PDB file of C-alpha atoms in Angstrom:
ATOM      1  CA  ALA A   1      -1.520  -9.334   2.672  1.00  0.00           C
ATOM      2  CA  LEU A   2      -2.894  -6.862   0.446  1.00  0.00           C
ATOM      3  CA  GLU A   3      -4.545  -3.868   1.643  1.00  0.00           C
ATOM      4  CA  PRO A   4      -8.416  -3.587   1.141  1.00  0.00           C
ATOM      5  CA  GLY A   5      -9.898  -2.301  -1.761  1.00  0.00           C
ATOM      6  CA  ILE A   6     -12.409   0.671  -1.800  1.00  0.00           C
ATOM      7  CA  SER A   7     -15.511   0.138  -3.770  1.00  0.00           C
ATOM      8  CA  GLY A   8     -17.500   3.353  -5.204  1.00  0.00           C
ATOM      9  CA  VAL A   9     -14.611   5.499  -6.654  1.00  0.00           C
ATOM     10  CA  THR A  10     -14.770   6.578 -10.102  1.00  0.00           C
ATOM     11  CA  VAL A  11     -12.023   4.987 -12.527  1.00  0.00           C
ATOM     12  CA  GLU A  12     -12.061   6.829 -16.002  1.00  0.00           C
ATOM     13  CA  LEU A  13     -10.447   5.418 -19.261  1.00  0.00           C
ATOM     14  CA  LEU A  14      -8.555   8.350 -21.684  1.00  0.00           C
ATOM     15  CA  ASP A  15      -7.573   7.860 -24.835  1.00  0.00           C
ATOM     16  CA  ALA A  16      -3.863   8.713 -26.285  1.00  0.00           C
ATOM     17  CA  GLY A  17      -5.048  12.142 -26.750  1.00  0.00           C
ATOM     18  CA  GLY A  18      -6.626  12.396 -22.844  1.00  0.00           C
ATOM     19  CA  ALA A  19     -10.364  12.559 -24.065  1.00  0.00           C
ATOM     20  CA  VAL A  20     -12.628  10.406 -21.169  1.00  0.00           C
ATOM     21  CA  ILE A  21     -13.855   7.357 -23.638  1.00  0.00           C
ATOM     22  CA  GLY A  22     -15.077   5.360 -20.645  1.00  0.00           C
ATOM     23  CA  GLN A  23     -15.962   5.499 -17.102  1.00  0.00           C
ATOM     24  CA  THR A  24     -16.746   2.856 -14.422  1.00  0.00           C
ATOM     25  CA  THR A  25     -16.995   2.788 -10.879  1.00  0.00           C
ATOM     26  CA  SER A  26     -14.829   0.315  -8.416  1.00  0.00           C
ATOM     27  CA  GLY A  27     -17.077  -2.766  -6.945  1.00  0.00           C
ATOM     28  CA  ALA A  28     -16.616  -5.027  -4.222  1.00  0.00           C
ATOM     29  CA  GLY A  29     -12.912  -4.974  -3.154  1.00  0.00           C
ATOM     30  CA  GLY A  30     -12.225  -1.859  -5.132  1.00  0.00           C
ATOM     31  CA  ALA A  31     -12.391  -3.817  -8.735  1.00  0.00           C
ATOM     32  CA  TYR A  32     -13.163  -2.227 -11.949  1.00  0.00           C
ATOM     33  CA  SER A  33     -12.529  -3.448 -15.295  1.00  0.00           C
ATOM     34  CA  PHE A  34     -12.935  -1.728 -19.108  1.00  0.00           C
ATOM     35  CA  PRO A  35     -13.272  -5.298 -21.353  1.00  0.00           C
ATOM     36  CA  GLY A  36     -13.184  -5.665 -24.739  1.00  0.00           C
ATOM     37  CA  LEU A  37     -10.736  -2.578 -25.553  1.00  0.00           C
ATOM     38  CA  ALA A  38      -9.208  -2.441 -28.983  1.00  0.00           C
ATOM     39  CA  ALA A  39      -5.269  -2.290 -29.034  1.00  0.00           C
ATOM     40  CA  GLY A  40      -3.852   0.866 -28.966  1.00  0.00           C
ATOM     41  CA  THR A  41      -2.761   3.706 -26.164  1.00  0.00           C
ATOM     42  CA  TYR A  42      -4.396   4.370 -22.621  1.00  0.00           C
ATOM     43  CA  SER A  43      -4.368   5.984 -19.325  1.00  0.00           C
ATOM     44  CA  LEU A  44      -6.534   5.767 -16.424  1.00  0.00           C
ATOM     45  CA  ARG A  45      -7.604   8.859 -13.817  1.00  0.00           C
ATOM     46  CA  PHE A  46      -9.128   7.672 -10.543  1.00  0.00           C
ATOM     47  CA  GLY A  47     -11.207   9.867  -8.492  1.00  0.00           C
ATOM     48  CA  ASN A  48     -10.783  10.097  -4.426  1.00  0.00           C
ATOM     49  CA  SER A  49     -13.909   9.396  -3.073  1.00  0.00           C
ATOM     50  CA  ASP A  50     -16.446   6.723  -2.771  1.00  0.00           C
ATOM     51  CA  GLY A  51     -19.509   9.277  -2.638  1.00  0.00           C
ATOM     52  CA  VAL A  52     -18.955   9.337   1.271  1.00  0.00           C
ATOM     53  CA  THR A  53     -15.605   9.507   2.594  1.00  0.00           C
ATOM     54  CA  THR A  54     -12.461  11.619   0.785  1.00  0.00           C
ATOM     55  CA  TYR A  55      -9.406  10.014   0.590  1.00  0.00           C
ATOM     56  CA  GLY A  56      -5.854  11.325  -0.082  1.00  0.00           C
ATOM     57  CA  ARG A  57      -3.947   9.617  -2.693  1.00  0.00           C
ATOM     58  CA  THR A  58      -0.906   7.703  -1.947  1.00  0.00           C
ATOM     59  CA  VAL A  59       2.304   8.371  -3.475  1.00  0.00           C
ATOM     60  CA  ALA A  60       2.856   6.608  -6.983  1.00  0.00           C
ATOM     61  CA  ASN A  61       5.316   4.144  -8.536  1.00  0.00           C
ATOM     62  CA  VAL A  62       7.161   3.161  -5.356  1.00  0.00           C
ATOM     63  CA  GLY A  63       7.274  -0.638  -5.757  1.00  0.00           C
ATOM     64  CA  SER A  64       6.208  -3.318  -7.903  1.00  0.00           C
ATOM     65  CA  ASP A  65       3.698  -2.788 -10.664  1.00  0.00           C
ATOM     66  CA  ALA A  66       1.256  -5.417  -9.687  1.00  0.00           C
ATOM     67  CA  THR A  67       1.293  -3.948  -6.187  1.00  0.00           C
ATOM     68  CA  ASP A  68       2.323  -0.139  -6.146  1.00  0.00           C
ATOM     69  CA  SER A  69       0.376   2.776  -7.044  1.00  0.00           C
ATOM     70  CA  ASP A  70       0.062   3.958 -10.385  1.00  0.00           C
ATOM     71  CA  ALA A  71      -2.156   7.362  -9.830  1.00  0.00           C
ATOM     72  CA  ASP A  72      -0.640  10.586  -9.797  1.00  0.00           C
ATOM     73  CA  PRO A  73      -0.875  11.856  -6.136  1.00  0.00           C
ATOM     74  CA  ILE A  74      -2.727  15.292  -7.223  1.00  0.00           C
ATOM     75  CA  THR A  75      -4.097  14.123 -10.251  1.00  0.00           C
ATOM     76  CA  GLY A  76      -5.354  10.671  -9.846  1.00  0.00           C
ATOM     77  CA  GLN A  77      -3.947  10.350 -13.735  1.00  0.00           C
ATOM     78  CA  THR A  78      -1.824   7.284 -14.441  1.00  0.00           C
ATOM     79  CA  GLY A  79       1.027   7.450 -17.109  1.00  0.00           C
ATOM     80  CA  SER A  80      -0.340   6.083 -20.692  1.00  0.00           C
ATOM     81  CA  PHE A  81       0.480   2.354 -21.354  1.00  0.00           C
ATOM     82  CA  THR A  82      -0.246   0.216 -24.350  1.00  0.00           C
ATOM     83  CA  LEU A  83      -2.166  -2.630 -24.993  1.00  0.00           C
ATOM     84  CA  SER A  84      -1.602  -5.042 -27.712  1.00  0.00           C
ATOM     85  CA  ALA A  85      -4.819  -7.176 -29.275  1.00  0.00           C
ATOM     86  CA  GLY A  86      -6.466  -9.488 -26.920  1.00  0.00           C
ATOM     87  CA  GLN A  87      -4.412  -8.314 -24.252  1.00  0.00           C
ATOM     88  CA  ILE A  88      -5.340  -8.535 -20.150  1.00  0.00           C
ATOM     89  CA  ASN A  89      -3.435  -5.903 -17.892  1.00  0.00           C
ATOM     90  CA  ASN A  90      -4.784  -5.884 -14.399  1.00  0.00           C
ATOM     91  CA  ASP A  91      -1.464  -3.960 -12.531  1.00  0.00           C
ATOM     92  CA  ILE A  92      -3.017  -0.869 -13.190  1.00  0.00           C
ATOM     93  CA  ASP A  93      -4.447   0.809  -9.746  1.00  0.00           C
ATOM     94  CA  ALA A  94      -4.209   3.591  -7.153  1.00  0.00           C
ATOM     95  CA  GLY A  95      -3.698   3.733  -3.674  1.00  0.00           C
ATOM     96  CA  LEU A  96      -5.939   6.013  -1.272  1.00  0.00           C
ATOM     97  CA  THR A  97      -5.373   6.702   2.122  1.00  0.00           C
ATOM     98  CA  GLN A  98      -7.496   8.096   4.906  1.00  0.00           C
ATOM     99  CA  ALA A  99      -6.857  11.747   4.246  1.00  0.00           C
ATOM    100  CA  VAL A 100      -5.371  14.289   6.727  1.00  0.00           C
ATOM    101  CA  SER A 101      -5.774  17.929   6.870  1.00  0.00           C
ATOM    102  CA  VAL A 102      -3.827  20.982   8.786  1.00  0.00           C
ATOM    103  CA  GLY A 103      -4.241  24.400   9.262  1.00  0.00           C
ATOM    104  CA  ASP A 104      -5.162  26.772  11.916  1.00  0.00           C
ATOM    105  CA  ARG A 105      -4.984  30.743  12.056  1.00  0.00           C
ATOM    106  CA  VAL A 106      -2.208  33.448  11.135  1.00  0.00           C
ATOM    107  CA  TRP A 107      -3.225  35.824  13.746  1.00  0.00           C
ATOM    108  CA  PHE A 108      -1.987  39.307  15.147  1.00  0.00           C
ATOM    109  CA  ASP A 109      -0.102  38.481  18.582  1.00  0.00           C
ATOM    110  CA  LEU A 110      -0.932  41.681  20.352  1.00  0.00           C
ATOM    111  CA  ASP A 111       1.188  40.862  23.464  1.00  0.00           C
ATOM    112  CA  ALA A 112       3.724  38.867  21.944  1.00  0.00           C
ATOM    113  CA  ASP A 113       3.037  35.741  24.259  1.00  0.00           C
ATOM    114  CA  GLY A 114       2.972  33.018  20.926  1.00  0.00           C
ATOM    115  CA  THR A 115      -0.530  32.106  22.363  1.00  0.00           C
ATOM    116  CA  GLN A 116      -3.875  32.912  20.685  1.00  0.00           C
ATOM    117  CA  ASP A 117      -5.579  35.194  23.191  1.00  0.00           C
ATOM    118  CA  VAL A 118      -9.357  36.503  22.670  1.00  0.00           C
ATOM    119  CA  GLY A 119      -9.457  39.510  20.725  1.00  0.00           C
ATOM    120  CA  GLU A 120      -6.274  39.359  18.886  1.00  0.00           C
ATOM    121  CA  PRO A 121      -7.274  39.596  15.416  1.00  0.00           C
ATOM    122  CA  GLY A 122      -7.069  36.982  12.376  1.00  0.00           C
ATOM    123  CA  ILE A 123      -4.926  38.331   9.327  1.00  0.00           C
ATOM    124  CA  ASN A 124      -6.820  38.166   6.417  1.00  0.00           C
ATOM    125  CA  GLY A 125      -5.010  37.875   3.001  1.00  0.00           C
ATOM    126  CA  VAL A 126      -1.543  36.496   4.457  1.00  0.00           C
ATOM    127  CA  THR A 127      -0.192  33.539   1.820  1.00  0.00           C
ATOM    128  CA  VAL A 128       0.676  30.336   3.805  1.00  0.00           C
ATOM    129  CA  ILE A 129       2.633  27.670   2.037  1.00  0.00           C
ATOM    130  CA  LEU A 130       3.036  24.080   2.970  1.00  0.00           C
ATOM    131  CA  ASP A 131       6.155  21.625   2.124  1.00  0.00           C
ATOM    132  CA  TYR A 132       5.911  17.739   2.278  1.00  0.00           C
ATOM    133  CA  ALA A 133       8.807  15.926   3.335  1.00  0.00           C
ATOM    134  CA  GLY A 134       8.580  13.223   0.943  1.00  0.00           C
ATOM    135  CA  LEU A 135       7.806   9.582   1.433  1.00  0.00           C
ATOM    136  CA  ASN A 136      10.522   8.719   3.852  1.00  0.00           C
ATOM    137  CA  GLY A 137       9.318  11.599   6.427  1.00  0.00           C
ATOM    138  CA  THR A 138      12.592  13.422   6.417  1.00  0.00           C
ATOM    139  CA  PHE A 139      13.350  17.144   5.568  1.00  0.00           C
ATOM    140  CA  GLY A 140      16.247  17.912   3.344  1.00  0.00           C
ATOM    141  CA  ASP A 141      17.523  14.666   2.058  1.00  0.00           C
ATOM    142  CA  GLY A 142      16.434  15.045  -1.820  1.00  0.00           C
ATOM    143  CA  ASP A 143      12.485  13.899  -2.187  1.00  0.00           C
ATOM    144  CA  ASP A 144      11.126  16.999  -0.112  1.00  0.00           C
ATOM    145  CA  GLN A 145       8.279  18.811  -2.118  1.00  0.00           C
ATOM    146  CA  ILE A 146       8.808  22.330  -1.241  1.00  0.00           C
ATOM    147  CA  GLY A 147       5.822  24.712  -2.068  1.00  0.00           C
ATOM    148  CA  ALA A 148       3.772  21.560  -2.314  1.00  0.00           C
ATOM    149  CA  ALA A 149       0.616  23.760  -1.919  1.00  0.00           C
ATOM    150  CA  SER A 150      -0.258  27.684  -0.517  1.00  0.00           C
ATOM    151  CA  GLN A 151      -3.505  29.315   0.537  1.00  0.00           C
ATOM    152  CA  VAL A 152      -4.065  32.851   1.604  1.00  0.00           C
ATOM    153  CA  THR A 153      -5.771  33.087   4.333  1.00  0.00           C
ATOM    154  CA  ALA A 154      -9.489  33.934   4.585  1.00  0.00           C
ATOM    155  CA  GLY A 155     -10.825  37.067   6.546  1.00  0.00           C
ATOM    156  CA  ASP A 156     -10.656  35.788  10.092  1.00  0.00           C
ATOM    157  CA  GLY A 157      -6.924  34.173   9.540  1.00  0.00           C
ATOM    158  CA  THR A 158      -7.766  30.595   8.914  1.00  0.00           C
ATOM    159  CA  TYR A 159      -6.426  28.382   6.525  1.00  0.00           C
ATOM    160  CA  THR A 160      -6.525  24.629   5.941  1.00  0.00           C
ATOM    161  CA  PHE A 161      -4.563  22.377   3.561  1.00  0.00           C
ATOM    162  CA  ALA A 162      -7.223  19.434   3.231  1.00  0.00           C
ATOM    163  CA  ASN A 163      -7.083  15.756   1.933  1.00  0.00           C
ATOM    164  CA  LEU A 164      -3.212  15.168   2.445  1.00  0.00           C
ATOM    165  CA  VAL A 165      -1.878  12.177   2.370  1.00  0.00           C
ATOM    166  CA  PRO A 166      -0.355  10.954   5.980  1.00  0.00           C
ATOM    167  CA  GLY A 167       3.309  12.217   6.298  1.00  0.00           C
ATOM    168  CA  THR A 168       5.623  15.204   7.880  1.00  0.00           C
ATOM    169  CA  TYR A 169       4.588  18.731   6.640  1.00  0.00           C
ATOM    170  CA  ARG A 170       5.839  21.966   7.550  1.00  0.00           C
ATOM    171  CA  VAL A 171       3.878  25.231   7.372  1.00  0.00           C
ATOM    172  CA  ARG A 172       5.411  28.523   6.752  1.00  0.00           C
ATOM    173  CA  VAL A 173       4.036  32.488   5.561  1.00  0.00           C
ATOM    174  CA  ASP A 174       5.212  34.046   3.392  1.00  0.00           C
ATOM    175  CA  ALA A 175       6.575  37.078   5.049  1.00  0.00           C
ATOM    176  CA  ALA A 176       6.184  39.169   1.793  1.00  0.00           C
ATOM    177  CA  THR A 177       2.457  38.923   2.188  1.00  0.00           C
ATOM    178  CA  LEU A 178       2.050  40.279   5.873  1.00  0.00           C
ATOM    179  CA  PRO A 179       0.780  43.778   6.516  1.00  0.00           C
ATOM    180  CA  ALA A 180       3.521  46.568   6.746  1.00  0.00           C
ATOM    181  CA  GLY A 181       5.110  46.339  10.409  1.00  0.00           C
ATOM    182  CA  LEU A 182       4.484  42.573  10.730  1.00  0.00           C
ATOM    183  CA  ALA A 183       7.058  39.591  10.820  1.00  0.00           C
ATOM    184  CA  THR A 184       6.702  36.060  11.700  1.00  0.00           C
TER     185      THR A 184
END
């Protein structure tokens, strides 16, 4: 059985040059349409919110075109497709998933016990890098996205990577951005 559609998601229609030429919102069951299009080359860009919940985008192009997601997980945009006069293509869609997030704090471990104790200060300005293990959840097998995202810690050492697709991730600190004399 197909997974449930999501209503209220913005869908933009783009021309061959990438300009937005139409916009709609998915209705009941996630359905949307752009009727009466002229023959030509188009692409779509899907939002990742129904106005209440922000979702993560799932991976694209991993199965049958009729049932897989066609939207890039980062941009929400599909590849281009060409329609001939009178053609209907109901196979351009986007998979959204309940988003997950990961984050915490980079801190100065004054007593070197590996635990964030009261009074141990956060470290501002440290680059934290997020690696994604890919669709199969295993690092080191070729589908990894090493350096998928990065952030710089806030004043109290906090960072958060939000709106991620559920999966296996690794967080690491760029040691070159630590203050002098500190190491991971």
